[in-house]
Amino acid sequence: MSKKMVIQQPNHFVQAVTSNQWSSEICDCTQDMSSCCFAFWCFPCFACITAKEAGECLCLPLLDGYSLIPPATMSMRVGMRQRYGIEGTMCNDCVYSFFCLPCTWCQMSREMKTRLQPITLINTHTR
């Protein structure tokens, strides 16, 4: 008496964010309300923590207070666009950094959370 064993491995595919656009708009604070509230109530702390998470110096955002146009925010935004291949211009980065400082940092924080998510394996095998 012989028994036949059939084993079928599930098929997986990798789902990753690889867009050339920001994953959220500049004013999409409702996507991450806790970060938005943190940025509103304690912006210097939020900016420093976000800079640290991006691999920059913890105190880098504090340099923004010494200039009319926030150089640290603008350079972080430009660097993030280049790192993730996001389309945009330095002119837009300058405008967002100057007029929407907390929203700019919230957007960068959301982008890092979205882009640095662990790879998700999804089983497409149906029984």
PDB file of C-alpha atoms in Angstrom:
ATOM      1  CA  MET A   1       0.000   0.000   0.000  1.00  0.00           C
ATOM      2  CA  SER A   2       1.590   3.251  -1.115  1.00  0.00           C
ATOM      3  CA  LYS A   3       0.405   6.717  -0.311  1.00  0.00           C
ATOM      4  CA  LYS A   4       1.171   9.667  -2.466  1.00  0.00           C
ATOM      5  CA  MET A   5       1.979  12.908  -0.689  1.00  0.00           C
ATOM      6  CA  VAL A   6       1.493  16.130  -2.591  1.00  0.00           C
ATOM      7  CA  ILE A   7       3.094  19.277  -1.277  1.00  0.00           C
ATOM      8  CA  GLN A   8       2.494  22.614  -2.901  1.00  0.00           C
ATOM      9  CA  GLN A   9       4.416  25.669  -1.770  1.00  0.00           C
ATOM     10  CA  PRO A  10       2.496  28.919  -1.515  1.00  0.00           C
ATOM     11  CA  ASN A  11       3.456  31.626  -3.977  1.00  0.00           C
ATOM     12  CA  HIS A  12       4.511  34.953  -2.547  1.00  0.00           C
ATOM     13  CA  PHE A  13       5.087  38.327  -4.037  1.00  0.00           C
ATOM     14  CA  VAL A  14       6.666  41.422  -2.613  1.00  0.00           C
ATOM     15  CA  GLN A  15       4.596  44.551  -2.213  1.00  0.00           C
ATOM     16  CA  ALA A  16       6.701  47.667  -1.833  1.00  0.00           C
ATOM     17  CA  VAL A  17       6.254  51.398  -2.254  1.00  0.00           C
ATOM     18  CA  THR A  18       8.224  52.494  -5.304  1.00  0.00           C
ATOM     19  CA  SER A  19       6.438  55.583  -6.523  1.00  0.00           C
ATOM     20  CA  ASN A  20       8.060  58.718  -7.838  1.00  0.00           C
ATOM     21  CA  GLN A  21       5.515  60.822  -5.902  1.00  0.00           C
ATOM     22  CA  TRP A  22       5.094  61.624  -2.218  1.00  0.00           C
ATOM     23  CA  SER A  23       2.937  58.977  -0.558  1.00  0.00           C
ATOM     24  CA  SER A  24       0.885  61.751   1.075  1.00  0.00           C
ATOM     25  CA  GLU A  25       0.160  65.392   0.386  1.00  0.00           C
ATOM     26  CA  ILE A  26       1.642  68.211   2.442  1.00  0.00           C
ATOM     27  CA  CYS A  27      -1.550  68.693   4.501  1.00  0.00           C
ATOM     28  CA  ASP A  28      -2.548  65.027   4.970  1.00  0.00           C
ATOM     29  CA  CYS A  29      -2.089  65.164   8.732  1.00  0.00           C
ATOM     30  CA  THR A  30      -5.103  62.927   9.309  1.00  0.00           C
ATOM     31  CA  GLN A  31      -3.084  59.966   7.988  1.00  0.00           C
ATOM     32  CA  ASP A  32      -0.896  60.094  11.103  1.00  0.00           C
ATOM     33  CA  MET A  33      -2.731  62.138  13.700  1.00  0.00           C
ATOM     34  CA  SER A  34      -0.387  61.324  16.587  1.00  0.00           C
ATOM     35  CA  SER A  35       2.637  62.688  14.714  1.00  0.00           C
ATOM     36  CA  CYS A  36       0.664  65.727  13.593  1.00  0.00           C
ATOM     37  CA  CYS A  37      -0.359  66.527  17.170  1.00  0.00           C
ATOM     38  CA  PHE A  38       3.204  65.983  18.386  1.00  0.00           C
ATOM     39  CA  ALA A  39       4.506  68.366  15.687  1.00  0.00           C
ATOM     40  CA  PHE A  40       1.866  70.969  16.584  1.00  0.00           C
ATOM     41  CA  TRP A  41       2.449  70.894  20.354  1.00  0.00           C
ATOM     42  CA  CYS A  42       6.217  70.368  20.424  1.00  0.00           C
ATOM     43  CA  PHE A  43       7.597  71.116  16.970  1.00  0.00           C
ATOM     44  CA  PRO A  44      11.319  71.385  17.853  1.00  0.00           C
ATOM     45  CA  CYS A  45      11.254  67.944  19.505  1.00  0.00           C
ATOM     46  CA  PHE A  46       9.331  66.423  16.595  1.00  0.00           C
ATOM     47  CA  ALA A  47      11.716  67.875  13.993  1.00  0.00           C
ATOM     48  CA  CYS A  48      14.798  66.685  15.901  1.00  0.00           C
ATOM     49  CA  ILE A  49      13.422  63.160  16.314  1.00  0.00           C
ATOM     50  CA  THR A  50      12.442  63.005  12.630  1.00  0.00           C
ATOM     51  CA  ALA A  51      15.919  64.185  11.597  1.00  0.00           C
ATOM     52  CA  LYS A  52      17.477  61.489  13.802  1.00  0.00           C
ATOM     53  CA  GLU A  53      15.222  58.817  12.239  1.00  0.00           C
ATOM     54  CA  ALA A  54      16.369  60.011   8.797  1.00  0.00           C
ATOM     55  CA  GLY A  55      19.974  59.415   9.813  1.00  0.00           C
ATOM     56  CA  GLU A  56      20.865  63.069  10.267  1.00  0.00           C
ATOM     57  CA  CYS A  57      22.228  64.914  13.278  1.00  0.00           C
ATOM     58  CA  LEU A  58      19.677  65.197  16.065  1.00  0.00           C
ATOM     59  CA  CYS A  59      20.190  68.983  16.348  1.00  0.00           C
ATOM     60  CA  LEU A  60      20.103  69.734  12.600  1.00  0.00           C
ATOM     61  CA  PRO A  61      16.562  71.240  12.603  1.00  0.00           C
ATOM     62  CA  LEU A  62      17.597  73.749  15.266  1.00  0.00           C
ATOM     63  CA  LEU A  63      19.649  75.536  12.600  1.00  0.00           C
ATOM     64  CA  ASP A  64      16.418  76.610  10.899  1.00  0.00           C
ATOM     65  CA  GLY A  65      15.949  79.358  13.480  1.00  0.00           C
ATOM     66  CA  TYR A  66      18.990  81.271  12.236  1.00  0.00           C
ATOM     67  CA  SER A  67      17.819  81.986   8.696  1.00  0.00           C
ATOM     68  CA  LEU A  68      14.867  83.436   6.823  1.00  0.00           C
ATOM     69  CA  ILE A  69      14.471  80.293   4.703  1.00  0.00           C
ATOM     70  CA  PRO A  70      14.851  77.138   6.836  1.00  0.00           C
ATOM     71  CA  PRO A  71      17.998  75.566   5.332  1.00  0.00           C
ATOM     72  CA  ALA A  72      17.885  72.318   7.328  1.00  0.00           C
ATOM     73  CA  THR A  73      14.264  71.618   6.411  1.00  0.00           C
ATOM     74  CA  MET A  74      14.869  72.399   2.766  1.00  0.00           C
ATOM     75  CA  SER A  75      17.990  70.220   2.592  1.00  0.00           C
ATOM     76  CA  MET A  76      16.204  67.352   4.383  1.00  0.00           C
ATOM     77  CA  ARG A  77      13.305  67.573   1.931  1.00  0.00           C
ATOM     78  CA  VAL A  78      15.618  67.683  -1.103  1.00  0.00           C
ATOM     79  CA  GLY A  79      17.636  64.769   0.294  1.00  0.00           C
ATOM     80  CA  MET A  80      14.502  62.732   0.910  1.00  0.00           C
ATOM     81  CA  ARG A  81      13.270  63.379  -2.645  1.00  0.00           C
ATOM     82  CA  GLN A  82      16.620  62.204  -4.018  1.00  0.00           C
ATOM     83  CA  ARG A  83      16.813  59.162  -1.711  1.00  0.00           C
ATOM     84  CA  TYR A  84      13.355  57.893  -2.680  1.00  0.00           C
ATOM     85  CA  GLY A  85      13.339  59.128  -6.296  1.00  0.00           C
ATOM     86  CA  ILE A  86      10.446  61.527  -5.710  1.00  0.00           C
ATOM     87  CA  GLU A  87       9.836  64.087  -8.418  1.00  0.00           C
ATOM     88  CA  GLY A  88       9.838  67.759  -7.502  1.00  0.00           C
ATOM     89  CA  THR A  89      11.820  70.958  -7.614  1.00  0.00           C
ATOM     90  CA  MET A  90      13.983  72.885  -5.191  1.00  0.00           C
ATOM     91  CA  CYS A  91      11.617  75.822  -5.691  1.00  0.00           C
ATOM     92  CA  ASN A  92       8.685  73.773  -4.321  1.00  0.00           C
ATOM     93  CA  ASP A  93      10.870  72.505  -1.484  1.00  0.00           C
ATOM     94  CA  CYS A  94      11.763  76.094  -0.614  1.00  0.00           C
ATOM     95  CA  VAL A  95       8.119  77.250  -0.664  1.00  0.00           C
ATOM     96  CA  TYR A  96       6.920  74.321   1.470  1.00  0.00           C
ATOM     97  CA  SER A  97       9.802  74.765   3.913  1.00  0.00           C
ATOM     98  CA  PHE A  98       9.129  78.467   4.315  1.00  0.00           C
ATOM     99  CA  PHE A  99       5.316  78.566   4.462  1.00  0.00           C
ATOM    100  CA  CYS A 100       4.399  75.118   5.827  1.00  0.00           C
ATOM    101  CA  LEU A 101       7.253  74.157   8.157  1.00  0.00           C
ATOM    102  CA  PRO A 102       5.412  71.763  10.537  1.00  0.00           C
ATOM    103  CA  CYS A 103       3.431  70.212   7.681  1.00  0.00           C
ATOM    104  CA  THR A 104       6.664  69.657   5.741  1.00  0.00           C
ATOM    105  CA  TRP A 105       8.219  67.764   8.663  1.00  0.00           C
ATOM    106  CA  CYS A 106       5.024  65.724   9.130  1.00  0.00           C
ATOM    107  CA  GLN A 107       5.062  64.795   5.433  1.00  0.00           C
ATOM    108  CA  MET A 108       8.706  63.722   5.646  1.00  0.00           C
ATOM    109  CA  SER A 109       7.938  61.639   8.744  1.00  0.00           C
ATOM    110  CA  ARG A 110       4.994  59.934   7.004  1.00  0.00           C
ATOM    111  CA  GLU A 111       7.141  59.273   3.932  1.00  0.00           C
ATOM    112  CA  MET A 112       9.855  57.583   5.977  1.00  0.00           C
ATOM    113  CA  LYS A 113       7.275  55.436   7.751  1.00  0.00           C
ATOM    114  CA  THR A 114       5.727  54.445   4.416  1.00  0.00           C
ATOM    115  CA  ARG A 115       8.989  53.794   2.575  1.00  0.00           C
ATOM    116  CA  LEU A 116      10.736  52.015   5.433  1.00  0.00           C
ATOM    117  CA  GLN A 117       7.949  49.567   6.161  1.00  0.00           C
ATOM    118  CA  PRO A 118       9.133  45.977   6.281  1.00  0.00           C
ATOM    119  CA  ILE A 119       8.537  43.999   3.117  1.00  0.00           C
ATOM    120  CA  THR A 120       5.108  42.412   3.168  1.00  0.00           C
ATOM    121  CA  LEU A 121       4.783  38.901   1.768  1.00  0.00           C
ATOM    122  CA  ILE A 122       1.292  38.184   0.566  1.00  0.00           C
ATOM    123  CA  ASN A 123       0.097  34.644  -0.100  1.00  0.00           C
ATOM    124  CA  THR A 124      -1.706  34.541  -3.427  1.00  0.00           C
ATOM    125  CA  HIS A 125      -2.408  30.828  -3.232  1.00  0.00           C
ATOM    126  CA  THR A 126      -6.113  30.068  -3.047  1.00  0.00           C
ATOM    127  CA  ARG A 127      -7.400  26.728  -1.921  1.00  0.00           C
TER     128      ARG A 127
END
